[in-house]
Short mmCIF file of C-alpha atoms and ligand atoms in Angstrom, two decimals:
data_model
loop_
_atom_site.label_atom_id
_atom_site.label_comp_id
_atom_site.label_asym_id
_atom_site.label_seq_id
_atom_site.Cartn_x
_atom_site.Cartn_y
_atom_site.Cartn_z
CA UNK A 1 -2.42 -4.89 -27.12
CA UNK A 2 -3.96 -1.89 -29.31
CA UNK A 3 -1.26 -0.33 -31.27
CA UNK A 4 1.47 2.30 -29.88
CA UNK A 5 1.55 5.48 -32.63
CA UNK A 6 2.33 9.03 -32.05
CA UNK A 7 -0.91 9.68 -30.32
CA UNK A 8 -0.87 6.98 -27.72
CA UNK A 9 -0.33 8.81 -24.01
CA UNK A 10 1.83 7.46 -21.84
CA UNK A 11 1.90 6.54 -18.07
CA UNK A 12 4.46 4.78 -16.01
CA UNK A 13 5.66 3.91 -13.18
CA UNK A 14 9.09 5.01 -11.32
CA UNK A 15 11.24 3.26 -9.13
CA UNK A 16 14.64 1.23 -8.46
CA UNK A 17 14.02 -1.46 -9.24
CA UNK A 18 10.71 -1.42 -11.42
CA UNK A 19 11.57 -4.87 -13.31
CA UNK A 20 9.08 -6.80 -11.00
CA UNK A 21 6.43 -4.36 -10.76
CA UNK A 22 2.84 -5.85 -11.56
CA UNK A 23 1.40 -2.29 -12.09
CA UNK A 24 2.55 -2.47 -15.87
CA UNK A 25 0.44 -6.14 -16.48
CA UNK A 26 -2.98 -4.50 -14.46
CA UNK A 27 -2.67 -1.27 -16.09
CA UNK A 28 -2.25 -2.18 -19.45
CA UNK A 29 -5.26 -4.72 -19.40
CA UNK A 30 -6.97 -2.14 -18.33
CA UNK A 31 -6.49 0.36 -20.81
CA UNK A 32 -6.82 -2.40 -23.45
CA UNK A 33 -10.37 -3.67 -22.15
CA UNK A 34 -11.39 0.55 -22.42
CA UNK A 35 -10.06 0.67 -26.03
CA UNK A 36 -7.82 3.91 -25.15
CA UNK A 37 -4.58 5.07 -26.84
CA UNK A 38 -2.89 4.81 -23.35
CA UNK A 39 0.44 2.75 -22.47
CA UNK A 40 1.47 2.19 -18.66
CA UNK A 41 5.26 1.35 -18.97
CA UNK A 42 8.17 0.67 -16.75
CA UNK A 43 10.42 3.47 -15.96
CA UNK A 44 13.57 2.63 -14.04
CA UNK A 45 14.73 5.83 -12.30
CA UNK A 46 17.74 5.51 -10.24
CA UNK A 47 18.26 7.53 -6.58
CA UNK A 48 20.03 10.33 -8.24
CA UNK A 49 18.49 10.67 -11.42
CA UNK A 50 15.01 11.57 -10.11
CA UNK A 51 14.78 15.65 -11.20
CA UNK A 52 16.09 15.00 -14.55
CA UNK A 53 13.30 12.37 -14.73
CA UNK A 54 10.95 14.60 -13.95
CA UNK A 55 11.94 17.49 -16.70
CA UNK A 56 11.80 14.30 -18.81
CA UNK A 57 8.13 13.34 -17.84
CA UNK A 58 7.49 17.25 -18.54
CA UNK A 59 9.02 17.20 -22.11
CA UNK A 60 7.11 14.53 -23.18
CA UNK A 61 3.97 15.34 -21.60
CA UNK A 62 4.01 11.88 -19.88
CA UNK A 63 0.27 12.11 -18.24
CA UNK A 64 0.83 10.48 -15.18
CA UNK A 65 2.76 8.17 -13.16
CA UNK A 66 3.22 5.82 -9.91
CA UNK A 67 6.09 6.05 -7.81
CA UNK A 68 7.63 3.30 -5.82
CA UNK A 69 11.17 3.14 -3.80
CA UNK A 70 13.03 4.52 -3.61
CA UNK A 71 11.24 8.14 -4.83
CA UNK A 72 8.27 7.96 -2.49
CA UNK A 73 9.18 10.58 -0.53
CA UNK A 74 11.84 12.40 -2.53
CA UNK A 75 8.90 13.20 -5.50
CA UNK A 76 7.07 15.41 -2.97
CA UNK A 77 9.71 18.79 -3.25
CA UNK A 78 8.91 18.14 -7.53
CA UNK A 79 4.98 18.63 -7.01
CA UNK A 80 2.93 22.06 -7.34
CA UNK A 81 0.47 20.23 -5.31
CA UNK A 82 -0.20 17.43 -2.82
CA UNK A 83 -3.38 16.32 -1.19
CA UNK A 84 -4.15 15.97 2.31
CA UNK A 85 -3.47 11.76 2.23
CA UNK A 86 0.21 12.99 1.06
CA UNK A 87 0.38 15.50 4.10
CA UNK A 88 -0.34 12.92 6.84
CA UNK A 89 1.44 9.50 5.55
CA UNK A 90 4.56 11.78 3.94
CA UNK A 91 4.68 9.80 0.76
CA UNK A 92 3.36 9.91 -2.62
CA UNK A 93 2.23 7.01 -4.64
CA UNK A 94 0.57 8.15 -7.50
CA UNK A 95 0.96 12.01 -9.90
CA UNK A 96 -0.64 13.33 -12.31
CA UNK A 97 -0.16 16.90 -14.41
CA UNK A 98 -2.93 19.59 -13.63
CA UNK A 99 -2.82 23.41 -15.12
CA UNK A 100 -0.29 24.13 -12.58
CA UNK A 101 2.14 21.79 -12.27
CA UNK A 102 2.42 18.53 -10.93
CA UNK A 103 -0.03 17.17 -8.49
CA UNK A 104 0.49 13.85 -6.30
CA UNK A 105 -1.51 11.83 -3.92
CA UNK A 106 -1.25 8.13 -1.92
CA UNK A 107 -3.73 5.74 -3.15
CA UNK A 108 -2.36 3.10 -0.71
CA UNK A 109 -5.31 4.47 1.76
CA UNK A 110 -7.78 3.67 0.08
CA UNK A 111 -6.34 0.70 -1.45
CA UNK A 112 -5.26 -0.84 1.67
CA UNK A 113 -9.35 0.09 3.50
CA UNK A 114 -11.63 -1.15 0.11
CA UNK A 115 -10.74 -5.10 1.37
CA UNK A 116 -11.89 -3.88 5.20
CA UNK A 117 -14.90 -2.12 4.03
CA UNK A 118 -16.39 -5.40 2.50
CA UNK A 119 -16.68 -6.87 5.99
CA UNK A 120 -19.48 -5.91 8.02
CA UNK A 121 -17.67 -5.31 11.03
CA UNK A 122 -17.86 -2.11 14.19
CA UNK A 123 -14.65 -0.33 13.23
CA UNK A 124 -15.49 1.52 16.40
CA UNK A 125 -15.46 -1.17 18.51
CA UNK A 126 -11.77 -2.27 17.12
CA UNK A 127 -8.49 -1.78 18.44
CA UNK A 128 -6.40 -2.68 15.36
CA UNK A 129 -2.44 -4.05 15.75
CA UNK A 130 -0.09 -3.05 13.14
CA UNK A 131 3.43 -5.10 12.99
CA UNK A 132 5.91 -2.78 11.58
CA UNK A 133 6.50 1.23 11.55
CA UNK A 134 7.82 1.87 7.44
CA UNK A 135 5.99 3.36 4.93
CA UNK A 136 2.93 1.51 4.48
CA UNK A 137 2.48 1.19 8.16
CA UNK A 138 1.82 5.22 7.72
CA UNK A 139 -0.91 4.41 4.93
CA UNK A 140 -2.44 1.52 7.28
CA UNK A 141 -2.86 4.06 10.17
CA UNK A 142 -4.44 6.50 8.14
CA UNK A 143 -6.85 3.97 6.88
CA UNK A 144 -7.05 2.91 10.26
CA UNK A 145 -8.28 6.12 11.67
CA UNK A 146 -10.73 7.00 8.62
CA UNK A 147 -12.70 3.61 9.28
CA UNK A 148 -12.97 4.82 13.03
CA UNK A 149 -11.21 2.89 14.63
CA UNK A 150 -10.60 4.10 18.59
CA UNK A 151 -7.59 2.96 19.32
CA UNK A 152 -4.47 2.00 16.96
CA UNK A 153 -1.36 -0.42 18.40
CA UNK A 154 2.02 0.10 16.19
CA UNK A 155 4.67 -2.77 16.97
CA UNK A 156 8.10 -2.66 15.89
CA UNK A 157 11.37 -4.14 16.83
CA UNK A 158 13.43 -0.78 17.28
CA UNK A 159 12.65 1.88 20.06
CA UNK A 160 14.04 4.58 18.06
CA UNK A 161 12.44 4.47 15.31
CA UNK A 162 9.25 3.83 17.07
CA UNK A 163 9.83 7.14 18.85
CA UNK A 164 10.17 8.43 15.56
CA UNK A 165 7.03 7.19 14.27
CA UNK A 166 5.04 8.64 17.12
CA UNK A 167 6.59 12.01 17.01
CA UNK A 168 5.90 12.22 13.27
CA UNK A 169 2.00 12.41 14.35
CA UNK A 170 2.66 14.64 17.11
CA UNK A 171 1.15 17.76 14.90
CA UNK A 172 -2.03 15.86 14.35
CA UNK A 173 -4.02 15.34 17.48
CA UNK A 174 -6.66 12.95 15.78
CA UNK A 175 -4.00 10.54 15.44
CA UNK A 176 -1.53 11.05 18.35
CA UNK A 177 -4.53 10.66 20.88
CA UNK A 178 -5.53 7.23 19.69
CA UNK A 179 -1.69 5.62 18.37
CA UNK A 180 0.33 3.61 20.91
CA UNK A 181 3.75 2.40 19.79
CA UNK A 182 5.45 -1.11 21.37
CA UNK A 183 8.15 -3.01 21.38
CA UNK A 184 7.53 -6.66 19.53
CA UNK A 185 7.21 -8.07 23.50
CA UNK A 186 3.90 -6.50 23.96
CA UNK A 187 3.02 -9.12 21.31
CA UNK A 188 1.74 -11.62 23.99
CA UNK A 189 -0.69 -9.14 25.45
CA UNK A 190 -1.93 -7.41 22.41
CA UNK A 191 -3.08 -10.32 20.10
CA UNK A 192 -5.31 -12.04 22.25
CA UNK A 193 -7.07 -8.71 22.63
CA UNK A 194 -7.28 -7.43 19.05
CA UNK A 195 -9.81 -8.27 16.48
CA UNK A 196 -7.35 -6.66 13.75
CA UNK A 197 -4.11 -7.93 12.97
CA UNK A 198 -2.11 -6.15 10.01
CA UNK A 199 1.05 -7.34 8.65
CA UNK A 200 3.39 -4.14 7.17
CA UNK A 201 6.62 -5.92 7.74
CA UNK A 202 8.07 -7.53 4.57
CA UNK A 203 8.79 -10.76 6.48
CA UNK A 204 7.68 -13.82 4.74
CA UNK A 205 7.57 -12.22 1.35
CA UNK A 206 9.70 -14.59 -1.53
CA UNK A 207 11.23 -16.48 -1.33
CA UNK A 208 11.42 -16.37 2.55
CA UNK A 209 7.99 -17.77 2.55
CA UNK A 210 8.48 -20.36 5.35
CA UNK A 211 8.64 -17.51 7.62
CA UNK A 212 5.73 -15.27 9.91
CA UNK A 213 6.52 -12.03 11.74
CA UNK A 214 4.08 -13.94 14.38
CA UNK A 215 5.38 -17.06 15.45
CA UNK A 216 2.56 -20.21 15.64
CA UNK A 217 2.43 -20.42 19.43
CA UNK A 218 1.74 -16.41 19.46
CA UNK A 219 -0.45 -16.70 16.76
CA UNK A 220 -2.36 -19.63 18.41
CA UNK A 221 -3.70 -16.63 20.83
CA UNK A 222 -5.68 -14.78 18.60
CA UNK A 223 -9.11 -15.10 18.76
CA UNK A 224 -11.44 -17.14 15.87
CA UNK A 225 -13.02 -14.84 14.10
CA UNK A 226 -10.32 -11.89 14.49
CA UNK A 227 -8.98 -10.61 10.75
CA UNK A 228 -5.55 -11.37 9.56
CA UNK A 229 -4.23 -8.74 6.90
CA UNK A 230 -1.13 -9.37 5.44
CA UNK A 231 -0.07 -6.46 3.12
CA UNK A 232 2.53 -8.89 1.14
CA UNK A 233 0.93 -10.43 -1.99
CA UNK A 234 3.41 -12.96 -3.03
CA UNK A 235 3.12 -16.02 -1.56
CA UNK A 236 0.26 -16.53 -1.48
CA UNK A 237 -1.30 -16.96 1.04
CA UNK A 238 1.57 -16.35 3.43
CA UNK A 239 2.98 -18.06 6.05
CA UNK A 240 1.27 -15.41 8.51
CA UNK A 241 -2.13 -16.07 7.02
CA UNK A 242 -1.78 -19.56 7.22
CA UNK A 243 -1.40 -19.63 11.12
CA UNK A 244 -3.91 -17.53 11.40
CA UNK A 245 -6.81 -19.27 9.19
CA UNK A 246 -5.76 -22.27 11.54
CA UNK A 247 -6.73 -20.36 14.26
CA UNK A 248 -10.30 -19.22 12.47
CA UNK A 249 -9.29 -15.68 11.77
CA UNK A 250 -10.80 -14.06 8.24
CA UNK A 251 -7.99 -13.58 6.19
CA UNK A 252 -6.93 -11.12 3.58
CA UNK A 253 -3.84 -11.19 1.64
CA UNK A 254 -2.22 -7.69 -0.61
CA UNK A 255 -3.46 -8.24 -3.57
CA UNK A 256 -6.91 -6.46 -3.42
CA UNK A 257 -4.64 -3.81 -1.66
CA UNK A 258 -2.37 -3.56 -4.42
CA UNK A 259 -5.40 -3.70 -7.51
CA UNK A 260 -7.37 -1.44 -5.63
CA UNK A 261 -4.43 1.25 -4.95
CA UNK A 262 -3.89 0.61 -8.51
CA UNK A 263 -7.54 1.06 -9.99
CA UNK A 264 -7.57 4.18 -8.09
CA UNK A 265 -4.49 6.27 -9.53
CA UNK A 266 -5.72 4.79 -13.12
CA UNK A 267 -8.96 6.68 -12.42
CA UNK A 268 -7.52 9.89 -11.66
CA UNK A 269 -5.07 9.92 -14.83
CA UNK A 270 -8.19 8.18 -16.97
CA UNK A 271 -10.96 10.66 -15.49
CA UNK A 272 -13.23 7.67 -15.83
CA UNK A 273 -14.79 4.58 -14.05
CA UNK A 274 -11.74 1.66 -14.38
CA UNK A 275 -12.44 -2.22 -15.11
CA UNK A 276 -11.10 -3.65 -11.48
CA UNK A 277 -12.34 -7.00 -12.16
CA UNK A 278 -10.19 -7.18 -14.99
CA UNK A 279 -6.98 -5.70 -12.94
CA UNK A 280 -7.41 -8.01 -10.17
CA UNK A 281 -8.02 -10.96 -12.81
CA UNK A 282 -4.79 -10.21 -14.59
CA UNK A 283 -2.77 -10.66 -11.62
CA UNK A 284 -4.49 -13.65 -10.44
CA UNK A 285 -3.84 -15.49 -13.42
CA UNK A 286 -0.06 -14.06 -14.01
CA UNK A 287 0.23 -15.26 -10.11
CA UNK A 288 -1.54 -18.43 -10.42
CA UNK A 289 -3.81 -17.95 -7.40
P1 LIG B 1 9.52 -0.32 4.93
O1 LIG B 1 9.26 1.12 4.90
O2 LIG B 1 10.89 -0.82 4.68
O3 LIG B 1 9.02 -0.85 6.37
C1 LIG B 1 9.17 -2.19 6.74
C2 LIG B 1 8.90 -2.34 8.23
O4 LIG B 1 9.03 -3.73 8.54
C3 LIG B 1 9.86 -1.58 9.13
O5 LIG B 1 9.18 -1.10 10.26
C4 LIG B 1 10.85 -2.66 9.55
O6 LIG B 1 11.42 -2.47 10.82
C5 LIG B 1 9.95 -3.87 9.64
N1 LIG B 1 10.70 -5.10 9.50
C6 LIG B 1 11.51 -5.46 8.47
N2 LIG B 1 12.03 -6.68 8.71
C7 LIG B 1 11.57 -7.07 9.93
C8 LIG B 1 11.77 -8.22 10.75
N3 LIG B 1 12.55 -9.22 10.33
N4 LIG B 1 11.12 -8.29 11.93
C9 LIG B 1 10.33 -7.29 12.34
N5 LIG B 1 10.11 -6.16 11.63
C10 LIG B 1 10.72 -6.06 10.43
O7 LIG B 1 8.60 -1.11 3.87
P2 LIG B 1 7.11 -0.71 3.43
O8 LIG B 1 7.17 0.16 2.22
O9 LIG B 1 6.38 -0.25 4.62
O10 LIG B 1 6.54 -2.12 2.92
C11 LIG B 1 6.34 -3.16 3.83
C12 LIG B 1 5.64 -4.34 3.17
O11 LIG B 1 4.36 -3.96 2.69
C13 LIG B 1 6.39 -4.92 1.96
O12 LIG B 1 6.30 -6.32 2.02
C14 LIG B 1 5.60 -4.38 0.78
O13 LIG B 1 5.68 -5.24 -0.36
C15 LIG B 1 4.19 -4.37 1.35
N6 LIG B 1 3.31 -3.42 0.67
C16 LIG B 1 2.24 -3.92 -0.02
C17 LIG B 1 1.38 -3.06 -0.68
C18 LIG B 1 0.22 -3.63 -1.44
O14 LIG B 1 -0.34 -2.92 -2.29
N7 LIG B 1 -0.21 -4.83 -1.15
C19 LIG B 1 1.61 -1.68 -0.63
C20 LIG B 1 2.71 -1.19 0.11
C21 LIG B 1 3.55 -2.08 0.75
P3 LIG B 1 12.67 -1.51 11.08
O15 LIG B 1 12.11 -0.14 10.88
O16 LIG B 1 13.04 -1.80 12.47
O17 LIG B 1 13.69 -1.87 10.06
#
């Protein structure tokens, strides 16, 4: 690593708990392969301690920084300006400091699309099936609708908070007129029918990797040739992409999700094409895939 003197900008990333966050490892590589006076470091930030974080970051001119839980949302009310991602999935992944203030977007769009758009594949023909209705299940639906997809299933295990989920898009007809919401029942009809099957539940993420939010004999109904995505990244692959190879589906795990999210907010705070190859390489090798 290039040496850290009084010139060297800084970038982080905020959250609670930050200790196991790759971003630092990808980051850093990065910034040493472009020979820049740039460090991406760790910043624990607990729940309460967010605003006088933030008049910290100002002080020090911090340039930019990634936010994780639990500040996703919280961040927005700090920010002169948010873009139109941040406006439609409600969270913020990624800020940077303009003229005015603070600006923020979510890079998990586009991180969590660059995998899909290497397929060659009729988004328009596709009826995708989400499992799960958090945060990234917002970012997936975006994605979702800017491949062009016609028709988006959400599945989650609580009616309430499925309600929730739909009302949320109830301002943006785009969106409302193509999202159906279901209870984890529907399962049994949906799969056989989908071609896309995205995993945003944190079920069979370490070290409960022996379990699948889709059980085998589910799983054994979706059709060869239909793509598994499971947004976890560690194990790898999952248990849920393991039924479904068996079953002939393409599979793609998180990690392209999470270096390409990544490579993305670098790029905004760098103002310059970022070495991805070398992101996703330093994770592969620190995960051993
Ligand atoms: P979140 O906001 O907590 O949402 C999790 C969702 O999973 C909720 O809808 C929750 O249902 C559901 N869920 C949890 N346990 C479940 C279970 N046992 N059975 C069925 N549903 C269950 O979390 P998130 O921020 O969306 O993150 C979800 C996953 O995506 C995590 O594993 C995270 O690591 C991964 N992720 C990966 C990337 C990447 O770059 N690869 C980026 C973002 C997120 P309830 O609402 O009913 O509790």
């Amino acid at each position: 690593m290039s040496l850290i003197t009084g010139t060297t900008k800084l970038l982080g990333v905020i959250g609670d708990p930050v200790k196991h966050s790759l971003s630092p490892l990808m980051h850093n590589r990065a910034i040493e392969e472009l020979g820049l006076d740039y460090i991406y470091l760790p910043l624990p930030v607990t729940q309460g301690n967010l605003a006088k974080a933030i008049a910290g970051f100002e002080a020090i001119s911090l340039v930019g920084f990634n936010i994780t839980i639990p500040h996703k949302q919280a961040i927005i009310p700090y920010l002169a300006e948010v873009t139109p991602t941040v406006h439609m999935v409600g969270a913020v992944n990624t800020v940077w400091r303009t003229e005015t203030g603070w600006k923020g977007t979510n890079t998990d769009v586009a991180g969590f699309i660059a995998p899909l758009q290497t397929l060659n594949q009729d988004w328009s023909k596709i009826a995708p099936v989400i499992l799960g209705n958090g945060g990234a299940a917002r970012a997936v639906v975006i994605g979702l609708v800017e491949l062009g997809c016609p028709q988006i299933h959400v599945v989650g295990r609580n009616q309430n908070k499925l309600d929730k989920f739909s009302q949320s898009w109830q301002s943006n007809f785009q969106i409302s007129s193509i999202l159906q919401t279901h209870l984890w029942e529907k399962l049994n009809t949906l799969i056989p029918d989908t071609k896309l099957l995205v995993n945003t539940t944190p079920v069979g993420m370490s070290p409960q990797i022996e379990n699948s939010p889709v059980d085998a004999s589910l799983m054994a109904k979706l059709s060869p040739g239909a793509i598994a995505y499971d947004l976890i990244y560690t194990p790898n692959p999952t248990k849920f992409l393991q039924l479904a190879k068996e079953q002939g589906a393409i599979a793609i795990d998180g990690l392209e999700m999470l270096v390409q999210q990544g490579a993305a907010a670098l790029k905004i705070w760098l103002n310059q094409p970022v070495p991805i190859e070398t992101m996703r390489e330093s994770l592969r090798v620190y995960l051993n895939l």
